[in-house]
Amino acid sequence: HAHSCCVLLARTDKYLVDGEWWTWIDYDRFHELTDRYYDSGGVETFSTEDYRAPTPPWAVYGADEKGFSPNEDRYRKDRKGNTVEISYKSSESGCG
């Protein structure tokens, strides 16, 4: 993501599912699985595959949005705090 200056490295055997990256976390599912783990006294376990979620197209490396959600407007400030024009703007559809 351009705003964090980092790239996520993911294992293709766990996070590339049928040609689609699944690097996001389904937090509702994660908490459900965590509750089941504790309620079972640690007997019922889970793995990352159980709570992974598809990576949105705008968050995949090489996307025009550069990791920024199309549902949000992006602003860049200069050293003096003035807003600077940028080329990417979100659309009303949320699809870029």
mmCIF file of N, CA and C in Angstrom:
data_model
loop_
_atom_site.group_PDB
_atom_site.id
_atom_site.type_symbol
_atom_site.label_atom_id
_atom_site.label_comp_id
_atom_site.label_asym_id
_atom_site.label_seq_id
_atom_site.Cartn_x
_atom_site.Cartn_y
_atom_site.Cartn_z
ATOM 1 N N HIS A 1 0.824 -1.189 0.000
ATOM 2 C CA HIS A 1 0.000 0.000 0.000
ATOM 3 C C HIS A 1 0.864 1.248 0.000
ATOM 4 N N ALA A 2 0.523 2.166 -0.873
ATOM 5 C CA ALA A 2 1.340 3.363 -1.027
ATOM 6 C C ALA A 2 1.392 4.192 0.251
ATOM 7 N N HIS A 3 0.299 4.234 1.001
ATOM 8 C CA HIS A 3 0.257 5.088 2.182
ATOM 9 C C HIS A 3 1.073 4.535 3.340
ATOM 10 N N SER A 4 1.388 3.248 3.329
ATOM 11 C CA SER A 4 2.184 2.690 4.416
ATOM 12 C C SER A 4 3.575 2.275 3.955
ATOM 13 N N CYS A 5 3.848 2.424 2.669
ATOM 14 C CA CYS A 5 5.152 2.081 2.097
ATOM 15 C C CYS A 5 5.557 0.647 2.430
ATOM 16 N N CYS A 6 4.614 -0.276 2.366
ATOM 17 C CA CYS A 6 4.934 -1.673 2.633
ATOM 18 C C CYS A 6 4.186 -2.574 1.663
ATOM 19 N N VAL A 7 4.694 -3.777 1.529
ATOM 20 C CA VAL A 7 4.081 -4.784 0.670
ATOM 21 C C VAL A 7 3.853 -6.026 1.515
ATOM 22 N N LEU A 8 2.683 -6.604 1.418
ATOM 23 C CA LEU A 8 2.369 -7.837 2.134
ATOM 24 C C LEU A 8 2.891 -9.025 1.327
ATOM 25 N N LEU A 9 3.675 -9.859 1.979
ATOM 26 C CA LEU A 9 4.128 -11.103 1.360
ATOM 27 C C LEU A 9 3.240 -12.221 1.883
ATOM 28 N N ALA A 10 2.634 -12.978 0.974
ATOM 29 C CA ALA A 10 1.710 -14.034 1.387
ATOM 30 C C ALA A 10 2.068 -15.333 0.678
ATOM 31 N N ARG A 11 1.884 -16.424 1.373
ATOM 32 C CA ARG A 11 2.137 -17.742 0.813
ATOM 33 C C ARG A 11 1.053 -18.094 -0.193
ATOM 34 N N THR A 12 1.465 -18.510 -1.372
ATOM 35 C CA THR A 12 0.493 -18.852 -2.408
ATOM 36 C C THR A 12 -0.281 -20.116 -2.069
ATOM 37 N N ASP A 13 0.313 -21.017 -1.288
ATOM 38 C CA ASP A 13 -0.387 -22.257 -0.958
ATOM 39 C C ASP A 13 -1.503 -22.054 0.064
ATOM 40 N N LYS A 14 -1.483 -20.941 0.786
ATOM 41 C CA LYS A 14 -2.518 -20.689 1.794
ATOM 42 C C LYS A 14 -3.448 -19.534 1.435
ATOM 43 N N TYR A 15 -2.937 -18.541 0.717
ATOM 44 C CA TYR A 15 -3.697 -17.313 0.531
ATOM 45 C C TYR A 15 -4.053 -16.988 -0.915
ATOM 46 N N LEU A 16 -3.627 -17.785 -1.861
ATOM 47 C CA LEU A 16 -4.032 -17.619 -3.256
ATOM 48 C C LEU A 16 -5.012 -18.748 -3.564
ATOM 49 N N VAL A 17 -6.294 -18.405 -3.595
ATOM 50 C CA VAL A 17 -7.364 -19.392 -3.752
ATOM 51 C C VAL A 17 -8.007 -19.219 -5.127
ATOM 52 N N ASP A 18 -7.843 -20.220 -5.960
ATOM 53 C CA ASP A 18 -8.399 -20.181 -7.324
ATOM 54 C C ASP A 18 -8.036 -18.885 -8.049
ATOM 55 N N GLY A 19 -6.786 -18.477 -7.927
ATOM 56 C CA GLY A 19 -6.293 -17.282 -8.611
ATOM 57 C C GLY A 19 -6.642 -15.968 -7.947
ATOM 58 N N GLU A 20 -7.265 -15.999 -6.784
ATOM 59 C CA GLU A 20 -7.693 -14.783 -6.069
ATOM 60 C C GLU A 20 -7.004 -14.749 -4.706
ATOM 61 N N TRP A 21 -6.458 -13.583 -4.342
ATOM 62 C CA TRP A 21 -5.803 -13.436 -3.044
ATOM 63 C C TRP A 21 -6.834 -13.337 -1.929
ATOM 64 N N TRP A 22 -6.580 -14.063 -0.840
ATOM 65 C CA TRP A 22 -7.423 -14.061 0.362
ATOM 66 C C TRP A 22 -6.551 -13.666 1.546
ATOM 67 N N THR A 23 -6.188 -12.391 1.617
ATOM 68 C CA THR A 23 -5.277 -11.917 2.669
ATOM 69 C C THR A 23 -5.968 -11.067 3.727
ATOM 70 N N TRP A 24 -7.255 -10.872 3.591
ATOM 71 C CA TRP A 24 -7.979 -10.070 4.573
ATOM 72 C C TRP A 24 -8.531 -10.958 5.670
ATOM 73 N N ILE A 25 -8.827 -10.348 6.802
ATOM 74 C CA ILE A 25 -9.343 -11.084 7.957
ATOM 75 C C ILE A 25 -10.837 -10.825 8.109
ATOM 76 N N ASP A 26 -11.603 -11.899 8.199
ATOM 77 C CA ASP A 26 -13.021 -11.810 8.531
ATOM 78 C C ASP A 26 -13.088 -11.782 10.057
ATOM 79 N N TYR A 27 -13.133 -10.578 10.619
ATOM 80 C CA TYR A 27 -13.043 -10.426 12.071
ATOM 81 C C TYR A 27 -14.215 -11.048 12.810
ATOM 82 N N ASP A 28 -15.408 -10.990 12.248
ATOM 83 C CA ASP A 28 -16.556 -11.640 12.896
ATOM 84 C C ASP A 28 -16.307 -13.138 13.016
ATOM 85 N N ARG A 29 -15.844 -13.735 11.933
ATOM 86 C CA ARG A 29 -15.559 -15.174 11.945
ATOM 87 C C ARG A 29 -14.412 -15.491 12.914
ATOM 88 N N PHE A 30 -13.382 -14.661 12.922
ATOM 89 C CA PHE A 30 -12.249 -14.862 13.823
ATOM 90 C C PHE A 30 -12.707 -14.880 15.284
ATOM 91 N N HIS A 31 -13.547 -13.910 15.659
ATOM 92 C CA HIS A 31 -14.027 -13.847 17.041
ATOM 93 C C HIS A 31 -14.939 -15.030 17.373
ATOM 94 N N GLU A 32 -15.735 -15.450 16.396
ATOM 95 C CA GLU A 32 -16.578 -16.629 16.593
ATOM 96 C C GLU A 32 -15.702 -17.864 16.859
ATOM 97 N N LEU A 33 -14.663 -18.038 16.064
ATOM 98 C CA LEU A 33 -13.757 -19.173 16.232
ATOM 99 C C LEU A 33 -12.988 -19.099 17.551
ATOM 100 N N THR A 34 -12.596 -17.906 17.935
ATOM 101 C CA THR A 34 -11.892 -17.721 19.209
ATOM 102 C C THR A 34 -12.800 -18.093 20.380
ATOM 103 N N ASP A 35 -14.049 -17.653 20.322
ATOM 104 C CA ASP A 35 -15.007 -18.011 21.376
ATOM 105 C C ASP A 35 -15.193 -19.519 21.456
ATOM 106 N N ARG A 36 -15.324 -20.167 20.292
ATOM 107 C CA ARG A 36 -15.489 -21.627 20.275
ATOM 108 C C ARG A 36 -14.259 -22.330 20.834
ATOM 109 N N TYR A 37 -13.087 -21.800 20.559
ATOM 110 C CA TYR A 37 -11.849 -22.369 21.089
ATOM 111 C C TYR A 37 -11.854 -22.319 22.624
ATOM 112 N N TYR A 38 -12.142 -21.144 23.183
ATOM 113 C CA TYR A 38 -12.138 -21.004 24.644
ATOM 114 C C TYR A 38 -13.289 -21.777 25.296
ATOM 115 N N ASP A 39 -14.464 -21.734 24.650
ATOM 116 C CA ASP A 39 -15.609 -22.478 25.201
ATOM 117 C C ASP A 39 -15.359 -23.995 25.235
ATOM 118 N N SER A 40 -14.534 -24.479 24.313
ATOM 119 C CA SER A 40 -14.250 -25.918 24.262
ATOM 120 C C SER A 40 -13.032 -26.298 25.105
ATOM 121 N N GLY A 41 -12.486 -25.329 25.821
ATOM 122 C CA GLY A 41 -11.296 -25.596 26.620
ATOM 123 C C GLY A 41 -10.058 -25.852 25.773
ATOM 124 N N GLY A 42 -10.036 -25.303 24.569
ATOM 125 C CA GLY A 42 -8.895 -25.444 23.683
ATOM 126 C C GLY A 42 -8.934 -26.676 22.802
ATOM 127 N N VAL A 43 -10.033 -27.425 22.877
ATOM 128 C CA VAL A 43 -10.157 -28.640 22.072
ATOM 129 C C VAL A 43 -10.450 -28.295 20.617
ATOM 130 N N GLU A 44 -11.365 -27.352 20.397
ATOM 131 C CA GLU A 44 -11.755 -26.967 19.036
ATOM 132 C C GLU A 44 -10.801 -25.877 18.538
ATOM 133 N N THR A 45 -9.908 -26.237 17.648
ATOM 134 C CA THR A 45 -8.904 -25.301 17.143
ATOM 135 C C THR A 45 -9.288 -24.791 15.757
ATOM 136 N N PHE A 46 -8.521 -23.826 15.266
ATOM 137 C CA PHE A 46 -8.762 -23.270 13.939
ATOM 138 C C PHE A 46 -7.449 -22.747 13.377
ATOM 139 N N SER A 47 -7.470 -22.450 12.080
ATOM 140 C CA SER A 47 -6.278 -21.919 11.416
ATOM 141 C C SER A 47 -6.662 -20.683 10.605
ATOM 142 N N THR A 48 -5.668 -20.059 10.014
ATOM 143 C CA THR A 48 -5.917 -18.838 9.243
ATOM 144 C C THR A 48 -6.884 -19.064 8.088
ATOM 145 N N GLU A 49 -6.879 -20.273 7.528
ATOM 146 C CA GLU A 49 -7.793 -20.576 6.427
ATOM 147 C C GLU A 49 -9.257 -20.488 6.851
ATOM 148 N N ASP A 50 -9.515 -20.623 8.138
ATOM 149 C CA ASP A 50 -10.888 -20.598 8.646
ATOM 150 C C ASP A 50 -11.472 -19.184 8.760
ATOM 151 N N TYR A 51 -10.631 -18.168 8.773
ATOM 152 C CA TYR A 51 -11.155 -16.801 8.912
ATOM 153 C C TYR A 51 -10.596 -15.824 7.889
ATOM 154 N N ARG A 52 -9.927 -16.341 6.886
ATOM 155 C CA ARG A 52 -9.418 -15.449 5.831
ATOM 156 C C ARG A 52 -10.583 -14.971 4.970
ATOM 157 N N ALA A 53 -10.366 -13.859 4.278
ATOM 158 C CA ALA A 53 -11.393 -13.273 3.417
ATOM 159 C C ALA A 53 -10.732 -12.770 2.131
ATOM 160 N N PRO A 54 -11.499 -12.668 1.056
ATOM 161 C CA PRO A 54 -10.914 -12.192 -0.201
ATOM 162 C C PRO A 54 -10.358 -10.773 -0.071
ATOM 163 N N THR A 55 -9.216 -10.551 -0.664
ATOM 164 C CA THR A 55 -8.612 -9.224 -0.698
ATOM 165 C C THR A 55 -9.369 -8.388 -1.727
ATOM 166 N N PRO A 56 -9.831 -7.192 -1.353
ATOM 167 C CA PRO A 56 -10.534 -6.356 -2.330
ATOM 168 C C PRO A 56 -9.611 -6.013 -3.506
ATOM 169 N N PRO A 57 -10.149 -5.905 -4.705
ATOM 170 C CA PRO A 57 -9.316 -5.614 -5.883
ATOM 171 C C PRO A 57 -8.474 -4.351 -5.732
ATOM 172 N N TRP A 58 -8.974 -3.353 -5.022
ATOM 173 C CA TRP A 58 -8.237 -2.100 -4.862
ATOM 174 C C TRP A 58 -7.039 -2.238 -3.917
ATOM 175 N N ALA A 59 -6.969 -3.341 -3.180
ATOM 176 C CA ALA A 59 -5.874 -3.543 -2.231
ATOM 177 C C ALA A 59 -4.793 -4.481 -2.766
ATOM 178 N N VAL A 60 -4.976 -5.002 -3.969
ATOM 179 C CA VAL A 60 -4.001 -5.923 -4.561
ATOM 180 C C VAL A 60 -2.888 -5.114 -5.224
ATOM 181 N N TYR A 61 -1.669 -5.628 -5.123
ATOM 182 C CA TYR A 61 -0.510 -4.947 -5.716
ATOM 183 C C TYR A 61 -0.763 -4.635 -7.181
ATOM 184 N N GLY A 62 -0.473 -3.405 -7.573
ATOM 185 C CA GLY A 62 -0.648 -2.974 -8.952
ATOM 186 C C GLY A 62 -1.979 -2.304 -9.234
ATOM 187 N N ALA A 63 -2.894 -2.284 -8.243
ATOM 188 C CA ALA A 63 -4.200 -1.643 -8.444
ATOM 189 C C ALA A 63 -4.031 -0.133 -8.618
ATOM 190 N N ASP A 64 -4.882 0.455 -9.460
ATOM 191 C CA ASP A 64 -4.829 1.901 -9.685
ATOM 192 C C ASP A 64 -5.008 2.684 -8.390
ATOM 193 N N GLU A 65 -5.793 2.137 -7.456
ATOM 194 C CA GLU A 65 -6.080 2.838 -6.201
ATOM 195 C C GLU A 65 -4.913 2.794 -5.218
ATOM 196 N N LYS A 66 -3.918 1.955 -5.490
ATOM 197 C CA LYS A 66 -2.707 1.838 -4.671
ATOM 198 C C LYS A 66 -3.002 1.521 -3.207
ATOM 199 N N GLY A 67 -4.014 0.689 -2.969
ATOM 200 C CA GLY A 67 -4.328 0.271 -1.611
ATOM 201 C C GLY A 67 -5.313 1.157 -0.879
ATOM 202 N N PHE A 68 -5.788 2.201 -1.533
ATOM 203 C CA PHE A 68 -6.754 3.097 -0.901
ATOM 204 C C PHE A 68 -8.171 2.664 -1.269
ATOM 205 N N SER A 69 -9.043 2.581 -0.281
ATOM 206 C CA SER A 69 -10.417 2.182 -0.523
ATOM 207 C C SER A 69 -11.101 3.188 -1.446
ATOM 208 N N PRO A 70 -11.808 2.712 -2.471
ATOM 209 C CA PRO A 70 -12.535 3.630 -3.348
ATOM 210 C C PRO A 70 -13.735 4.277 -2.662
ATOM 211 N N ASN A 71 -14.077 3.810 -1.468
ATOM 212 C CA ASN A 71 -15.183 4.420 -0.726
ATOM 213 C C ASN A 71 -14.741 5.650 0.054
ATOM 214 N N GLU A 72 -13.464 5.934 0.052
ATOM 215 C CA GLU A 72 -12.939 7.076 0.800
ATOM 216 C C GLU A 72 -12.187 8.006 -0.142
ATOM 217 N N ASP A 73 -12.220 9.294 0.154
ATOM 218 C CA ASP A 73 -11.456 10.260 -0.620
ATOM 219 C C ASP A 73 -10.057 10.352 -0.043
ATOM 220 N N ARG A 74 -9.091 10.444 -0.925
ATOM 221 C CA ARG A 74 -7.697 10.537 -0.514
ATOM 222 C C ARG A 74 -7.233 11.980 -0.644
ATOM 223 N N TYR A 75 -6.509 12.438 0.374
ATOM 224 C CA TYR A 75 -5.958 13.784 0.359
ATOM 225 C C TYR A 75 -4.466 13.712 0.638
ATOM 226 N N ARG A 76 -3.726 14.566 0.009
ATOM 227 C CA ARG A 76 -2.298 14.659 0.266
ATOM 228 C C ARG A 76 -2.005 16.093 0.689
ATOM 229 N N LYS A 77 -1.184 16.251 1.701
ATOM 230 C CA LYS A 77 -0.810 17.573 2.199
ATOM 231 C C LYS A 77 0.659 17.830 1.903
ATOM 232 N N ASP A 78 0.983 19.092 1.639
ATOM 233 C CA ASP A 78 2.387 19.452 1.479
ATOM 234 C C ASP A 78 2.970 19.813 2.843
ATOM 235 N N ARG A 79 4.196 20.225 2.875
ATOM 236 C CA ARG A 79 4.865 20.518 4.150
ATOM 237 C C ARG A 79 4.209 21.652 4.929
ATOM 238 N N LYS A 80 3.501 22.512 4.229
ATOM 239 C CA LYS A 80 2.835 23.636 4.897
ATOM 240 C C LYS A 80 1.413 23.291 5.321
ATOM 241 N N GLY A 81 0.983 22.068 5.030
ATOM 242 C CA GLY A 81 -0.358 21.648 5.425
ATOM 243 C C GLY A 81 -1.429 21.939 4.403
ATOM 244 N N ASN A 82 -1.034 22.418 3.223
ATOM 245 C CA ASN A 82 -1.999 22.706 2.165
ATOM 246 C C ASN A 82 -2.359 21.419 1.421
ATOM 247 N N THR A 83 -3.631 21.292 1.053
ATOM 248 C CA THR A 83 -4.071 20.127 0.291
ATOM 249 C C THR A 83 -3.518 20.220 -1.125
ATOM 250 N N VAL A 84 -2.961 19.094 -1.602
ATOM 251 C CA VAL A 84 -2.355 19.026 -2.928
ATOM 252 C C VAL A 84 -3.212 18.118 -3.794
ATOM 253 N N GLU A 85 -3.411 18.504 -5.053
ATOM 254 C CA GLU A 85 -4.191 17.687 -5.978
ATOM 255 C C GLU A 85 -3.508 16.345 -6.200
ATOM 256 N N ILE A 86 -4.313 15.291 -6.312
ATOM 257 C CA ILE A 86 -3.808 13.967 -6.663
ATOM 258 C C ILE A 86 -4.654 13.420 -7.795
ATOM 259 N N SER A 87 -4.127 12.440 -8.508
ATOM 260 C CA SER A 87 -4.816 11.956 -9.699
ATOM 261 C C SER A 87 -5.993 11.031 -9.396
ATOM 262 N N TYR A 88 -5.965 10.302 -8.272
ATOM 263 C CA TYR A 88 -7.030 9.339 -7.984
ATOM 264 C C TYR A 88 -8.134 9.964 -7.143
ATOM 265 N N LYS A 89 -9.374 9.762 -7.573
ATOM 266 C CA LYS A 89 -10.554 10.169 -6.793
ATOM 267 C C LYS A 89 -11.519 9.004 -6.763
ATOM 268 N N SER A 90 -12.210 8.829 -5.653
ATOM 269 C CA SER A 90 -13.166 7.733 -5.554
ATOM 270 C C SER A 90 -14.389 8.027 -6.413
ATOM 271 N N SER A 91 -15.110 6.969 -6.744
ATOM 272 C CA SER A 91 -16.341 7.118 -7.501
ATOM 273 C C SER A 91 -17.518 6.884 -6.560
ATOM 274 N N GLU A 92 -18.697 7.279 -6.978
ATOM 275 C CA GLU A 92 -19.874 7.065 -6.126
ATOM 276 C C GLU A 92 -20.217 5.593 -5.987
ATOM 277 N N SER A 93 -19.822 4.789 -6.983
ATOM 278 C CA SER A 93 -20.144 3.368 -6.939
ATOM 279 C C SER A 93 -19.272 2.623 -5.941
ATOM 280 N N GLY A 94 -18.134 3.211 -5.583
ATOM 281 C CA GLY A 94 -17.204 2.538 -4.694
ATOM 282 C C GLY A 94 -16.341 1.523 -5.416
ATOM 283 N N CYS A 95 -16.391 1.547 -6.734
ATOM 284 C CA CYS A 95 -15.622 0.568 -7.522
ATOM 285 C C CYS A 95 -14.410 1.197 -8.208
ATOM 286 N N GLY A 96 -14.036 2.381 -7.828
ATOM 287 C CA GLY A 96 -12.835 2.989 -8.421
ATOM 288 C C GLY A 96 -13.136 4.060 -9.403
#
